[in-house]
GROMACS .gro file of C-alpha atoms in nm:
model
  255
    1MET     CA    1   5.825   2.395  -8.679
    2ILE     CA    2   6.164   2.549  -8.746
    3THR     CA    3   6.461   2.312  -8.748
    4LEU     CA    4   6.762   2.398  -8.532
    5SER     CA    5   7.117   2.275  -8.568
    6LYS     CA    6   7.218   1.985  -8.345
    7ARG     CA    7   7.400   2.224  -8.111
    8LEU     CA    8   7.114   2.472  -8.080
    9GLN     CA    9   6.859   2.192  -8.038
   10ALA     CA   10   7.058   2.059  -7.743
   11VAL     CA   11   7.063   2.410  -7.595
   12ALA     CA   12   6.687   2.452  -7.642
   13ASP     CA   13   6.620   2.113  -7.482
   14LEU     CA   14   6.764   2.246  -7.156
   15VAL     CA   15   6.499   2.519  -7.127
   16LYS     CA   16   6.234   2.467  -6.862
   17PRO     CA   17   5.896   2.619  -6.960
   18VAL     CA   18   5.853   2.979  -6.842
   19SER     CA   19   5.648   3.278  -6.947
   20THR     CA   20   5.932   3.489  -7.091
   21MET     CA   21   6.288   3.409  -7.201
   22ALA     CA   22   6.563   3.648  -7.305
   23ASP     CA   23   6.773   3.533  -7.602
   24ILE     CA   24   7.099   3.729  -7.584
   25GLY     CA   25   7.309   3.723  -7.898
   26CYS     CA   26   7.001   3.610  -8.090
   27ASP     CA   27   7.170   3.627  -8.433
   28HIS     CA   28   6.919   3.498  -8.694
   29GLY     CA   29   6.640   3.457  -8.435
   30PHE     CA   30   6.589   3.084  -8.495
   31MET     CA   31   6.626   2.997  -8.126
   32SER     CA   32   6.366   3.257  -8.026
   33ILE     CA   33   6.126   3.124  -8.290
   34TYR     CA   34   6.175   2.765  -8.179
   35LEU     CA   35   6.110   2.850  -7.813
   36ILE     CA   36   5.767   2.985  -7.905
   37GLN     CA   37   5.680   2.709  -8.152
   38SER     CA   38   5.775   2.437  -7.902
   39ASN     CA   39   5.566   2.600  -7.626
   40ARG     CA   40   5.867   2.642  -7.398
   41CYS     CA   41   5.762   3.001  -7.340
   42GLU     CA   42   5.493   3.249  -7.440
   43HIS     CA   43   5.717   3.548  -7.505
   44VAL     CA   44   6.081   3.598  -7.608
   45ILE     CA   45   6.297   3.910  -7.592
   46ALA     CA   46   6.551   3.862  -7.872
   47MET     CA   47   6.858   4.078  -7.818
   48ASP     CA   48   7.181   4.152  -8.001
   49VAL     CA   49   7.452   4.415  -7.981
   50ASN     CA   50   7.454   4.459  -8.360
   51GLU     CA   51   7.175   4.592  -8.582
   52GLY     CA   52   7.248   4.348  -8.868
   53PRO     CA   53   7.157   4.030  -8.677
   54LEU     CA   54   6.848   4.201  -8.532
   55LEU     CA   55   6.726   4.291  -8.880
   56ARG     CA   56   6.770   3.929  -8.993
   57ALA     CA   57   6.591   3.809  -8.679
   58LYS     CA   58   6.301   4.047  -8.744
   59GLU     CA   59   6.266   3.914  -9.099
   60HIS     CA   60   6.253   3.554  -8.979
   61ILE     CA   61   6.010   3.641  -8.700
   62LEU     CA   62   5.776   3.805  -8.953
   63GLU     CA   63   5.806   3.504  -9.184
   64HIS     CA   64   5.672   3.286  -8.902
   65ALA     CA   65   5.409   3.546  -8.796
   66LEU     CA   66   5.545   3.561  -8.440
   67GLN     CA   67   5.594   3.938  -8.413
   68ASN     CA   68   5.336   3.953  -8.132
   69GLN     CA   69   5.530   3.703  -7.921
   70ILE     CA   70   5.892   3.790  -8.001
   71GLU     CA   71   6.025   4.140  -7.958
   72THR     CA   72   6.374   4.248  -8.067
   73ARG     CA   73   6.600   4.486  -7.880
   74LEU     CA   74   6.938   4.636  -7.959
   75SER     CA   75   7.134   4.565  -7.643
   76ASP     CA   76   7.490   4.539  -7.514
   77GLY     CA   77   7.453   4.205  -7.338
   78GLY     CA   78   7.163   4.215  -7.097
   79LYS     CA   79   7.164   4.591  -7.038
   80ALA     CA   80   6.829   4.642  -7.213
   81LEU     CA   81   6.657   4.397  -6.979
   82GLN     CA   82   6.453   4.565  -6.709
   83LEU     CA   83   6.351   4.505  -6.351
   84LEU     CA   84   5.977   4.561  -6.315
   85ASP     CA   85   5.802   4.694  -6.004
   86LEU     CA   86   5.539   4.449  -5.879
   87GLY     CA   87   5.271   4.518  -5.621
   88LYS     CA   88   5.231   4.785  -5.355
   89GLU     CA   89   5.562   4.695  -5.191
   90ARG     CA   90   5.735   4.771  -5.522
   91VAL     CA   91   5.912   4.439  -5.530
   92GLN     CA   92   6.128   4.425  -5.841
   93LYS     CA   93   6.141   4.121  -6.066
   94PRO     CA   94   6.310   4.079  -6.404
   95GLU     CA   95   6.082   4.093  -6.707
   96ALA     CA   96   6.221   3.755  -6.820
   97GLN     CA   97   6.239   3.445  -6.602
   98GLY     CA   98   6.535   3.299  -6.789
   99VAL     CA   99   6.812   3.375  -7.034
  100ILE     CA  100   6.981   3.188  -7.318
  101MET     CA  101   7.334   3.270  -7.429
  102ALA     CA  102   7.483   3.039  -7.691
  103GLY     CA  103   7.769   3.055  -7.936
  104MET     CA  104   7.979   3.322  -7.766
  105GLY     CA  105   8.309   3.305  -7.582
  106GLY     CA  106   8.310   3.221  -7.215
  107ARG     CA  107   8.483   3.544  -7.115
  108LEU     CA  108   8.221   3.757  -7.291
  109MET     CA  109   7.946   3.545  -7.138
  110THR     CA  110   8.076   3.596  -6.786
  111LYS     CA  111   8.111   3.971  -6.844
  112ILE     CA  112   7.747   3.990  -6.955
  113LEU     CA  113   7.636   3.798  -6.645
  114GLN     CA  114   7.841   4.018  -6.414
  115ASP     CA  115   7.744   4.348  -6.578
  116SER     CA  116   7.371   4.274  -6.535
  117LYS     CA  117   7.380   4.056  -6.225
  118ALA     CA  118   7.100   4.255  -6.058
  119VAL     CA  119   6.865   4.129  -6.331
  120PHE     CA  120   7.014   3.786  -6.398
  121GLY     CA  121   7.046   3.709  -6.028
  122GLN     CA  122   6.667   3.702  -5.988
  123MET     CA  123   6.598   3.473  -6.284
  124GLU     CA  124   6.488   3.111  -6.258
  125GLN     CA  125   6.733   2.968  -6.510
  126TRP     CA  126   7.037   3.045  -6.721
  127ILE     CA  127   7.092   2.835  -7.035
  128LEU     CA  128   7.456   2.879  -7.136
  129GLN     CA  129   7.665   2.734  -7.418
  130PRO     CA  130   8.014   2.885  -7.401
  131GLN     CA  131   8.244   2.838  -7.700
  132SER     CA  132   8.554   2.872  -7.484
  133GLU     CA  133   8.676   2.895  -7.123
  134PRO     CA  134   8.407   2.672  -6.968
  135SER     CA  135   8.593   2.674  -6.637
  136LEU     CA  136   8.555   3.052  -6.612
  137VAL     CA  137   8.182   3.025  -6.684
  138ARG     CA  138   8.128   2.755  -6.421
  139LYS     CA  139   8.323   2.953  -6.163
  140THR     CA  140   8.123   3.267  -6.239
  141ILE     CA  141   7.797   3.075  -6.202
  142ARG     CA  142   7.908   2.970  -5.855
  143ASP     CA  143   8.031   3.319  -5.762
  144LEU     CA  144   7.699   3.475  -5.862
  145GLY     CA  145   7.496   3.246  -5.638
  146PHE     CA  146   7.374   2.993  -5.893
  147THR     CA  147   7.448   2.624  -5.933
  148ILE     CA  148   7.450   2.395  -6.236
  149GLU     CA  149   7.145   2.171  -6.252
  150GLU     CA  150   7.203   1.992  -6.583
  151GLU     CA  151   7.467   1.968  -6.856
  152ASN     CA  152   7.493   1.812  -7.198
  153MET     CA  153   7.747   1.777  -7.478
  154VAL     CA  154   7.704   1.718  -7.851
  155LEU     CA  155   7.937   1.668  -8.147
  156GLU     CA  156   7.860   1.884  -8.451
  157ASP     CA  157   8.078   1.926  -8.760
  158GLY     CA  158   8.376   1.770  -8.584
  159LYS     CA  159   8.361   1.996  -8.276
  160TYR     CA  160   8.243   1.917  -7.924
  161TYR     CA  161   7.999   2.162  -7.766
  162GLY     CA  162   7.904   2.171  -7.399
  163MET     CA  163   7.593   2.342  -7.265
  164LEU     CA  164   7.430   2.376  -6.923
  165ARG     CA  165   7.135   2.497  -6.722
  166ALA     CA  166   7.209   2.693  -6.405
  167VAL     CA  167   6.950   2.773  -6.136
  168PRO     CA  168   6.955   2.957  -5.803
  169ARG     CA  169   7.182   2.766  -5.568
  170SER     CA  170   7.069   2.470  -5.361
  171LEU     CA  171   7.354   2.415  -5.117
  172ALA     CA  172   7.246   2.072  -5.001
  173LEU     CA  173   7.227   1.938  -5.356
  174GLU     CA  174   7.562   2.091  -5.452
  175GLU     CA  175   7.742   1.959  -5.145
  176THR     CA  176   7.612   1.606  -5.196
  177GLN     CA  177   7.723   1.596  -5.556
  178ASN     CA  178   8.066   1.742  -5.485
  179ASP     CA  179   8.125   1.488  -5.209
  180SER     CA  180   8.058   1.200  -5.448
  181CYS     CA  181   8.297   1.320  -5.720
  182PRO     CA  182   8.668   1.247  -5.654
  183PHE     CA  183   8.810   1.536  -5.854
  184HIS     CA  184   8.935   1.881  -5.749
  185GLN     CA  185   8.715   2.185  -5.813
  186GLU     CA  186   8.952   2.303  -6.086
  187VAL     CA  187   8.887   1.981  -6.281
  188LEU     CA  188   8.511   2.002  -6.222
  189ASP     CA  189   8.507   2.361  -6.347
  190GLN     CA  190   8.696   2.266  -6.661
  191TYR     CA  191   8.505   1.951  -6.757
  192GLY     CA  192   8.174   1.967  -6.573
  193MET     CA  193   8.066   1.769  -6.270
  194TYR     CA  194   7.734   1.668  -6.428
  195LEU     CA  195   7.897   1.548  -6.748
  196ILE     CA  196   8.139   1.340  -6.543
  197GLN     CA  197   7.873   1.196  -6.312
  198SER     CA  198   7.599   1.134  -6.569
  199GLY     CA  199   7.803   0.905  -6.793
  200ASN     CA  200   7.723   1.132  -7.089
  201PRO     CA  201   7.810   0.929  -7.405
  202CYS     CA  202   7.933   1.231  -7.601
  203PHE     CA  203   8.153   1.335  -7.309
  204LEU     CA  204   8.304   0.987  -7.310
  205ASP     CA  205   8.377   1.029  -7.682
  206PHE     CA  206   8.533   1.368  -7.605
  207LEU     CA  207   8.760   1.211  -7.342
  208GLN     CA  208   8.869   0.939  -7.583
  209TYR     CA  209   8.945   1.206  -7.842
  210GLN     CA  210   9.157   1.393  -7.585
  211ILE     CA  211   9.338   1.070  -7.492
  212ASN     CA  212   9.414   0.994  -7.855
  213GLN     CA  213   9.533   1.348  -7.925
  214THR     CA  214   9.757   1.356  -7.619
  215LYS     CA  215   9.910   1.019  -7.702
  216GLN     CA  216   9.979   1.139  -8.056
  217ILE     CA  217  10.157   1.452  -7.933
  218LEU     CA  218  10.366   1.245  -7.691
  219GLU     CA  219  10.459   1.011  -7.974
  220ASN     CA  220  10.565   1.306  -8.189
  221LEU     CA  221  10.792   1.426  -7.908
  222GLN     CA  222  10.977   1.097  -7.879
  223GLY     CA  223  11.349   1.137  -7.930
  224GLN     CA  224  11.345   1.503  -7.820
  225HIS     CA  225  11.525   1.562  -7.491
  226SER     CA  226  11.560   1.936  -7.443
  227GLU     CA  227  11.464   2.078  -7.104
  228ARG     CA  228  11.161   2.247  -7.255
  229THR     CA  229  11.047   1.925  -7.422
  230LEU     CA  230  11.092   1.724  -7.102
  231VAL     CA  231  10.867   1.970  -6.916
  232ALA     CA  232  10.610   1.950  -7.196
  233LYS     CA  233  10.617   1.570  -7.184
  234GLU     CA  234  10.564   1.571  -6.809
  235ASN     CA  235  10.265   1.804  -6.841
  236LEU     CA  236  10.118   1.594  -7.120
  237GLN     CA  237  10.158   1.275  -6.916
  238GLU     CA  238   9.970   1.440  -6.628
  239LYS     CA  239   9.688   1.543  -6.864
  240LEU     CA  240   9.677   1.196  -7.012
  241GLN     CA  241   9.641   1.036  -6.670
  242LEU     CA  242   9.365   1.284  -6.582
  243PHE     CA  243   9.173   1.203  -6.901
  244ILE     CA  244   9.204   0.831  -6.829
  245ARG     CA  245   9.082   0.876  -6.471
  246LEU     CA  246   8.790   1.087  -6.592
  247GLN     CA  247   8.704   0.827  -6.853
  248GLU     CA  248   8.714   0.540  -6.603
  249PHE     CA  249   8.495   0.726  -6.354
  250THR     CA  250   8.248   0.841  -6.618
  251LYS     CA  251   8.214   0.491  -6.764
  252LYS     CA  252   8.097   0.366  -6.424
  253ASN     CA  253   7.801   0.605  -6.454
  254ASP     CA  254   7.725   0.529  -6.819
  255ASN     CA  255   7.383   0.371  -6.843
   0.00000   0.00000   0.00000
């Protein structure tokens, strides 16, 4: 079986078994190959906006003799995904039951979701690993009628990576979880309600890293008293207190 990086393995572990997954921004195709080899799905549509990555993916797919289960498509985001007509009533369903997007910026990710929301909105799961702007991604998930079901975080090569699985919204579940978490929605969107509530060990390490970094910056600003510096210190103190509160709450849920 193909070996994934720590980050991509954590992304793949979030996938619930389905018949077909779409791998958008497939790059070298390793994720698509792993999904088949691990029996998480029977078919993968590997997609990329550039021909170069698709050619590399095709080569790797052929090396593993999976060309009958993985097809490649040149696609701007999810625009090459189709809605299929099913039955006499011509009910339309997407040809893939789920999508993976990993290793791209959060703003691009949300644009892809919004541009093809007619297709993505009928899927069973979105597996997302934004490299930036996680708050925008979480807000977009909510705006498009989905809710986050599970999140994880890993440390790879000195960088923290968060990833999540979103599913069609369950209002009762979402309301219960929000009621039990004493942080504003803005904080939950930035750091992740499930990471906070699950006591995720890597998330705790991430918070300690943020605390240490913030303290170091404050120490470097000692002795500076300009108006701009005083405002910066005040903002940093607020962030520091938030990180400490998040850490204390998360530790209570750490098993």
